[in-house]
mmCIF file of C-alpha atoms in Angstrom:
data_model
loop_
_atom_site.group_PDB
_atom_site.id
_atom_site.type_symbol
_atom_site.label_atom_id
_atom_site.label_comp_id
_atom_site.label_asym_id
_atom_site.label_seq_id
_atom_site.Cartn_x
_atom_site.Cartn_y
_atom_site.Cartn_z
ATOM 1 C CA LYS A 1 -0.013 0.387 -0.127
ATOM 2 C CA ASN A 2 1.363 3.578 -0.837
ATOM 3 C CA GLN A 3 1.990 5.250 2.243
ATOM 4 C CA VAL A 4 3.785 8.396 4.005
ATOM 5 C CA GLU A 5 4.586 8.361 7.612
ATOM 6 C CA GLN A 6 5.979 11.773 9.175
ATOM 7 C CA SER A 7 7.380 12.104 12.250
ATOM 8 C CA PRO A 8 7.477 13.822 14.921
ATOM 9 C CA GLN A 9 3.374 14.126 15.042
ATOM 10 C CA SER A 10 4.074 17.671 16.749
ATOM 11 C CA LEU A 11 7.117 19.347 17.952
ATOM 12 C CA ILE A 12 7.604 22.618 19.852
ATOM 13 C CA ILE A 13 10.625 24.372 20.649
ATOM 14 C CA LEU A 14 12.399 27.712 21.475
ATOM 15 C CA GLU A 15 13.112 30.743 18.761
ATOM 16 C CA GLY A 16 16.267 30.362 17.305
ATOM 17 C CA LYS A 17 16.591 27.028 17.171
ATOM 18 C CA ASN A 18 16.820 24.378 14.478
ATOM 19 C CA CYS A 19 14.941 21.566 13.916
ATOM 20 C CA THR A 20 14.597 18.390 11.633
ATOM 21 C CA LEU A 21 11.519 17.123 10.660
ATOM 22 C CA GLN A 22 11.073 13.331 9.307
ATOM 23 C CA CYS A 23 8.821 12.190 6.170
ATOM 24 C CA ASN A 24 9.234 8.048 5.192
ATOM 25 C CA TYR A 25 7.214 6.895 2.064
ATOM 26 C CA THR A 26 5.936 3.336 0.521
ATOM 27 C CA VAL A 27 5.054 5.357 -3.102
ATOM 28 C CA SER A 28 6.088 3.637 -5.991
ATOM 29 C CA PRO A 29 7.236 4.357 -8.760
ATOM 30 C CA PHE A 30 8.414 7.521 -7.396
ATOM 31 C CA SER A 31 7.758 11.023 -9.058
ATOM 32 C CA ASN A 32 9.287 13.596 -6.776
ATOM 33 C CA LEU A 33 8.622 14.934 -3.456
ATOM 34 C CA ARG A 34 7.369 18.216 -2.074
ATOM 35 C CA TRP A 35 7.050 19.711 1.346
ATOM 36 C CA TYR A 36 4.243 22.144 1.721
ATOM 37 C CA LYS A 37 3.621 24.466 4.916
ATOM 38 C CA GLN A 38 0.492 25.223 6.216
ATOM 39 C CA ASP A 39 -0.786 28.170 8.592
ATOM 40 C CA THR A 40 -3.668 27.531 10.216
ATOM 41 C CA GLY A 41 -6.600 28.256 8.511
ATOM 42 C CA ARG A 42 -4.577 28.712 5.173
ATOM 43 C CA GLY A 43 -3.982 26.539 2.233
ATOM 44 C CA PRO A 44 -0.472 24.751 1.819
ATOM 45 C CA VAL A 45 2.252 26.949 0.336
ATOM 46 C CA SER A 46 4.986 25.089 -0.957
ATOM 47 C CA LEU A 47 8.447 25.190 0.543
ATOM 48 C CA THR A 48 10.281 22.158 -1.634
ATOM 49 C CA ILE A 49 9.978 19.749 -4.676
ATOM 50 C CA MET A 50 12.319 16.878 -4.966
ATOM 51 C CA THR A 51 12.657 14.526 -8.450
ATOM 52 C CA PHE A 52 14.597 11.306 -8.333
ATOM 53 C CA SER A 53 18.071 12.650 -8.700
ATOM 54 C CA GLU A 54 18.025 15.181 -6.113
ATOM 55 C CA ASN A 55 19.960 14.887 -2.264
ATOM 56 C CA THR A 56 18.792 18.370 -1.363
ATOM 57 C CA LYS A 57 17.303 21.706 -2.372
ATOM 58 C CA SER A 58 16.508 24.890 -0.130
ATOM 59 C CA ASN A 59 14.378 27.599 0.159
ATOM 60 C CA GLY A 60 15.049 29.951 2.509
ATOM 61 C CA ARG A 61 15.720 28.554 5.483
ATOM 62 C CA TYR A 62 14.101 25.503 4.766
ATOM 63 C CA THR A 63 16.628 22.566 3.321
ATOM 64 C CA ALA A 64 15.728 19.615 1.927
ATOM 65 C CA THR A 65 17.419 16.133 1.566
ATOM 66 C CA LEU A 66 15.860 13.085 -0.273
ATOM 67 C CA ASP A 67 17.427 9.932 0.159
ATOM 68 C CA ALA A 68 15.064 7.412 -2.413
ATOM 69 C CA ASP A 69 16.886 4.475 -1.821
ATOM 70 C CA THR A 70 16.036 4.479 1.741
ATOM 71 C CA LYS A 71 12.848 6.100 0.599
ATOM 72 C CA GLN A 72 13.261 8.565 3.114
ATOM 73 C CA SER A 73 13.407 12.583 3.476
ATOM 74 C CA SER A 74 13.861 15.285 5.874
ATOM 75 C CA LEU A 75 12.932 19.078 6.113
ATOM 76 C CA HIS A 76 15.295 21.119 8.360
ATOM 77 C CA ILE A 77 14.280 24.366 9.733
ATOM 78 C CA THR A 78 17.466 26.912 10.618
ATOM 79 C CA ALA A 79 16.993 29.826 12.994
ATOM 80 C CA SER A 80 13.594 29.279 13.588
ATOM 81 C CA GLN A 81 10.958 32.032 13.869
ATOM 82 C CA LEU A 82 7.491 32.762 14.992
ATOM 83 C CA SER A 83 6.306 32.536 11.875
ATOM 84 C CA ASP A 84 7.120 29.340 11.538
ATOM 85 C CA SER A 85 4.897 27.766 13.525
ATOM 86 C CA ALA A 86 2.608 25.577 11.219
ATOM 87 C CA SER A 87 1.784 21.774 9.719
ATOM 88 C CA TYR A 88 4.353 20.528 7.581
ATOM 89 C CA ILE A 89 2.829 17.996 4.924
ATOM 90 C CA CYS A 90 5.064 15.675 3.162
ATOM 91 C CA VAL A 91 3.597 14.681 -0.377
ATOM 92 C CA VAL A 92 4.601 11.830 -2.635
ATOM 93 C CA SER A 93 3.963 12.164 -6.019
ATOM 94 C CA GLY A 94 3.578 7.909 -8.001
ATOM 95 C CA PHE A 95 3.154 7.562 -11.667
ATOM 96 C CA ARG A 96 0.374 5.268 -12.550
ATOM 97 C CA GLU A 97 -0.408 4.153 -15.531
ATOM 98 C CA TYR A 98 -3.321 7.561 -16.139
ATOM 99 C CA GLY A 99 -1.872 10.372 -14.122
ATOM 100 C CA ASN A 100 0.718 10.589 -11.536
ATOM 101 C CA LYS A 101 -0.961 9.599 -7.647
ATOM 102 C CA LEU A 102 -0.490 11.896 -4.570
ATOM 103 C CA VAL A 103 0.262 10.262 -1.476
ATOM 104 C CA PHE A 104 -0.085 12.603 1.553
ATOM 105 C CA GLY A 105 1.098 12.449 4.969
ATOM 106 C CA ALA A 106 -0.457 13.366 7.873
ATOM 107 C CA GLY A 107 1.556 16.150 8.459
ATOM 108 C CA THR A 108 4.066 17.403 11.775
ATOM 109 C CA ILE A 109 2.828 20.207 13.468
ATOM 110 C CA LEU A 110 5.060 22.777 14.932
ATOM 111 C CA ARG A 111 4.999 25.510 17.363
ATOM 112 C CA VAL A 112 7.592 27.955 17.753
ATOM 113 C CA LYS A 113 7.632 29.507 21.568
ATOM 114 C CA SER A 114 9.654 32.864 22.087
ATOM 115 C CA LYS B 1 -0.976 37.896 -10.315
ATOM 116 C CA ALA B 2 -3.581 36.771 -8.444
ATOM 117 C CA GLY B 3 -3.773 33.624 -6.714
ATOM 118 C CA VAL B 4 -6.298 30.858 -6.622
ATOM 119 C CA THR B 5 -9.447 31.912 -5.284
ATOM 120 C CA GLN B 6 -12.405 29.579 -4.275
ATOM 121 C CA THR B 7 -15.728 30.318 -2.699
ATOM 122 C CA PRO B 8 -17.100 30.725 -0.523
ATOM 123 C CA ARG B 9 -14.746 30.626 2.236
ATOM 124 C CA TYR B 10 -17.242 29.256 4.373
ATOM 125 C CA LEU B 11 -20.870 27.299 4.373
ATOM 126 C CA ILE B 12 -22.972 25.132 6.444
ATOM 127 C CA LYS B 13 -25.235 22.463 5.179
ATOM 128 C CA THR B 14 -27.924 19.751 6.442
ATOM 129 C CA ARG B 15 -27.809 16.084 5.709
ATOM 130 C CA GLY B 16 -28.709 15.473 2.307
ATOM 131 C CA GLN B 17 -28.717 18.860 0.544
ATOM 132 C CA GLN B 18 -25.729 18.967 -2.007
ATOM 133 C CA VAL B 19 -22.944 21.489 -2.583
ATOM 134 C CA THR B 20 -21.502 22.724 -5.169
ATOM 135 C CA LEU B 21 -17.883 25.102 -4.484
ATOM 136 C CA SER B 22 -16.309 27.579 -6.465
ATOM 137 C CA CYS B 23 -12.322 27.571 -7.612
ATOM 138 C CA SER B 24 -10.848 30.143 -10.062
ATOM 139 C CA PRO B 25 -7.342 29.176 -10.656
ATOM 140 C CA ILE B 26 -4.556 31.574 -10.981
ATOM 141 C CA SER B 27 -4.262 33.033 -14.846
ATOM 142 C CA GLY B 28 -2.474 30.829 -17.407
ATOM 143 C CA HIS B 29 -2.510 28.096 -15.182
ATOM 144 C CA ARG B 30 -4.588 24.786 -16.797
ATOM 145 C CA SER B 31 -4.656 21.997 -14.005
ATOM 146 C CA VAL B 32 -7.232 22.141 -11.584
ATOM 147 C CA SER B 33 -7.110 19.812 -8.733
ATOM 148 C CA TRP B 34 -8.772 18.974 -5.721
ATOM 149 C CA TYR B 35 -8.692 17.717 -2.345
ATOM 150 C CA GLN B 36 -10.614 16.921 0.999
ATOM 151 C CA GLN B 37 -9.091 18.562 4.664
ATOM 152 C CA THR B 38 -10.195 16.458 8.015
ATOM 153 C CA PRO B 39 -8.311 16.008 11.372
ATOM 154 C CA GLY B 40 -8.467 12.524 11.046
ATOM 155 C CA GLN B 41 -7.903 11.975 7.279
ATOM 156 C CA GLY B 42 -5.873 14.939 7.110
ATOM 157 C CA LEU B 43 -5.417 15.492 3.501
ATOM 158 C CA GLN B 44 -6.818 13.362 0.344
ATOM 159 C CA PHE B 45 -6.832 14.087 -2.590
ATOM 160 C CA LEU B 46 -10.009 14.182 -4.538
ATOM 161 C CA PHE B 47 -9.905 14.849 -8.953
ATOM 162 C CA GLU B 48 -8.268 16.355 -11.009
ATOM 163 C CA TYR B 49 -8.830 18.281 -14.114
ATOM 164 C CA PHE B 50 -7.747 19.910 -17.303
ATOM 165 C CA SER B 51 -8.944 21.042 -20.254
ATOM 166 C CA GLU B 52 -12.018 20.642 -19.280
ATOM 167 C CA THR B 53 -11.420 16.795 -19.005
ATOM 168 C CA GLN B 54 -11.072 14.913 -15.779
ATOM 169 C CA ARG B 55 -7.387 13.854 -15.463
ATOM 170 C CA ASN B 56 -7.335 11.933 -12.436
ATOM 171 C CA LYS B 57 -9.425 10.243 -9.201
ATOM 172 C CA GLY B 58 -9.229 9.744 -6.100
ATOM 173 C CA ASN B 59 -11.086 7.326 -3.772
ATOM 174 C CA PHE B 60 -13.694 8.815 -3.176
ATOM 175 C CA PRO B 61 -17.928 7.971 -3.459
ATOM 176 C CA GLY B 62 -19.840 8.675 -6.896
ATOM 177 C CA ARG B 63 -21.472 11.922 -4.986
ATOM 178 C CA PHE B 64 -18.327 13.900 -5.299
ATOM 179 C CA SER B 65 -18.087 15.033 -8.825
ATOM 180 C CA GLY B 66 -16.633 18.081 -10.417
ATOM 181 C CA ARG B 67 -16.182 19.783 -13.856
ATOM 182 C CA GLN B 68 -14.209 22.585 -15.545
ATOM 183 C CA PHE B 69 -15.201 25.285 -17.723
ATOM 184 C CA SER B 70 -13.531 26.939 -20.484
ATOM 185 C CA ASN B 71 -12.109 29.385 -19.038
ATOM 186 C CA SER B 72 -10.131 26.833 -16.803
ATOM 187 C CA ARG B 73 -12.147 28.088 -13.354
ATOM 188 C CA SER B 74 -13.517 24.656 -11.763
ATOM 189 C CA GLU B 75 -16.039 23.386 -9.543
ATOM 190 C CA MET B 76 -17.077 20.330 -6.981
ATOM 191 C CA ASN B 77 -20.408 19.550 -6.284
ATOM 192 C CA VAL B 78 -21.283 17.121 -3.758
ATOM 193 C CA SER B 79 -24.527 15.436 -3.468
ATOM 194 C CA THR B 80 -26.647 14.231 -0.311
ATOM 195 C CA LEU B 81 -24.169 15.530 2.351
ATOM 196 C CA GLU B 82 -23.740 13.606 5.105
ATOM 197 C CA LEU B 83 -22.002 14.534 8.321
ATOM 198 C CA GLY B 84 -18.461 13.269 7.272
ATOM 199 C CA ASP B 85 -18.198 15.905 4.989
ATOM 200 C CA SER B 86 -17.513 17.815 6.951
ATOM 201 C CA ALA B 87 -13.989 19.391 6.020
ATOM 202 C CA LEU B 88 -12.071 22.347 4.682
ATOM 203 C CA TYR B 89 -12.408 21.298 0.699
ATOM 204 C CA LEU B 90 -8.913 22.744 -1.001
ATOM 205 C CA CYS B 91 -8.376 23.704 -4.806
ATOM 206 C CA ALA B 92 -5.100 24.029 -6.613
ATOM 207 C CA SER B 93 -4.325 25.366 -9.430
ATOM 208 C CA SER B 94 -0.821 24.377 -12.496
ATOM 209 C CA TRP B 95 0.577 25.095 -15.107
ATOM 210 C CA GLY B 96 0.933 21.690 -16.773
ATOM 211 C CA GLN B 97 -0.925 18.389 -16.595
ATOM 212 C CA GLY B 98 -0.958 15.453 -14.208
ATOM 213 C CA ILE B 99 0.326 16.963 -10.877
ATOM 214 C CA THR B 100 3.966 17.138 -11.948
ATOM 215 C CA GLY B 101 4.267 20.744 -11.076
ATOM 216 C CA GLU B 102 4.139 23.074 -8.260
ATOM 217 C CA LEU B 103 0.328 23.143 -6.801
ATOM 218 C CA PHE B 104 -0.782 26.733 -6.039
ATOM 219 C CA PHE B 105 -3.548 26.252 -3.288
ATOM 220 C CA GLY B 106 -6.635 28.415 -2.422
ATOM 221 C CA GLU B 107 -7.356 29.362 0.798
ATOM 222 C CA GLY B 108 -9.933 26.472 1.016
ATOM 223 C CA SER B 109 -13.541 26.271 1.440
ATOM 224 C CA ARG B 110 -14.676 25.210 4.946
ATOM 225 C CA LEU B 111 -17.820 23.277 4.758
ATOM 226 C CA THR B 112 -19.971 22.462 8.141
ATOM 227 C CA VAL B 113 -22.597 19.627 7.866
ATOM 228 C CA LEU B 114 -25.399 20.076 10.740
#
């Protein structure tokens, strides 16, 4: 069964600290992996999209890594800010016969405290 | 550049009624996809439309349907509403077909079924 599992489920950190969110997937065949940030009551916003051949991708203080062999990805947030408080969703796109299939993780809820 | 616009933002319906939600994509985007987000199930893919044709479909009952117009605007309809249909319905637009590229999400339509 195609699945995407994220950990931890929730996380609280102090402002200025770094953190790493994890995403493990079993989606096959694999097309790409995305990380989205979703503020409460808002739509998700894309942070990164990585294909099979990409190991690392950065977007400001956000750095995503991908290990396609072990089917693992991580999202590292550097020098966290209060505005980083949000849900972070890992989404894996897999090929299927009549178009791509998106499988969503349950998300990690991050709270940054001052 | 205007983002993805969803209307209405909030609505309340009773069981058995039907509802129609609207999505206007970013200008120039030809693909519109729809998602259901609930606390228990997270984000789930409903369907994707490209050039007025449904190209991809998730695992939802036939009560959930949609369409896309020649100007790329899309509507989704849910008939015979059930309590479990209460959710945030998100649409996303992208330039190409197949959900391969970056998705731009709207703010969502929050449906409450009483």
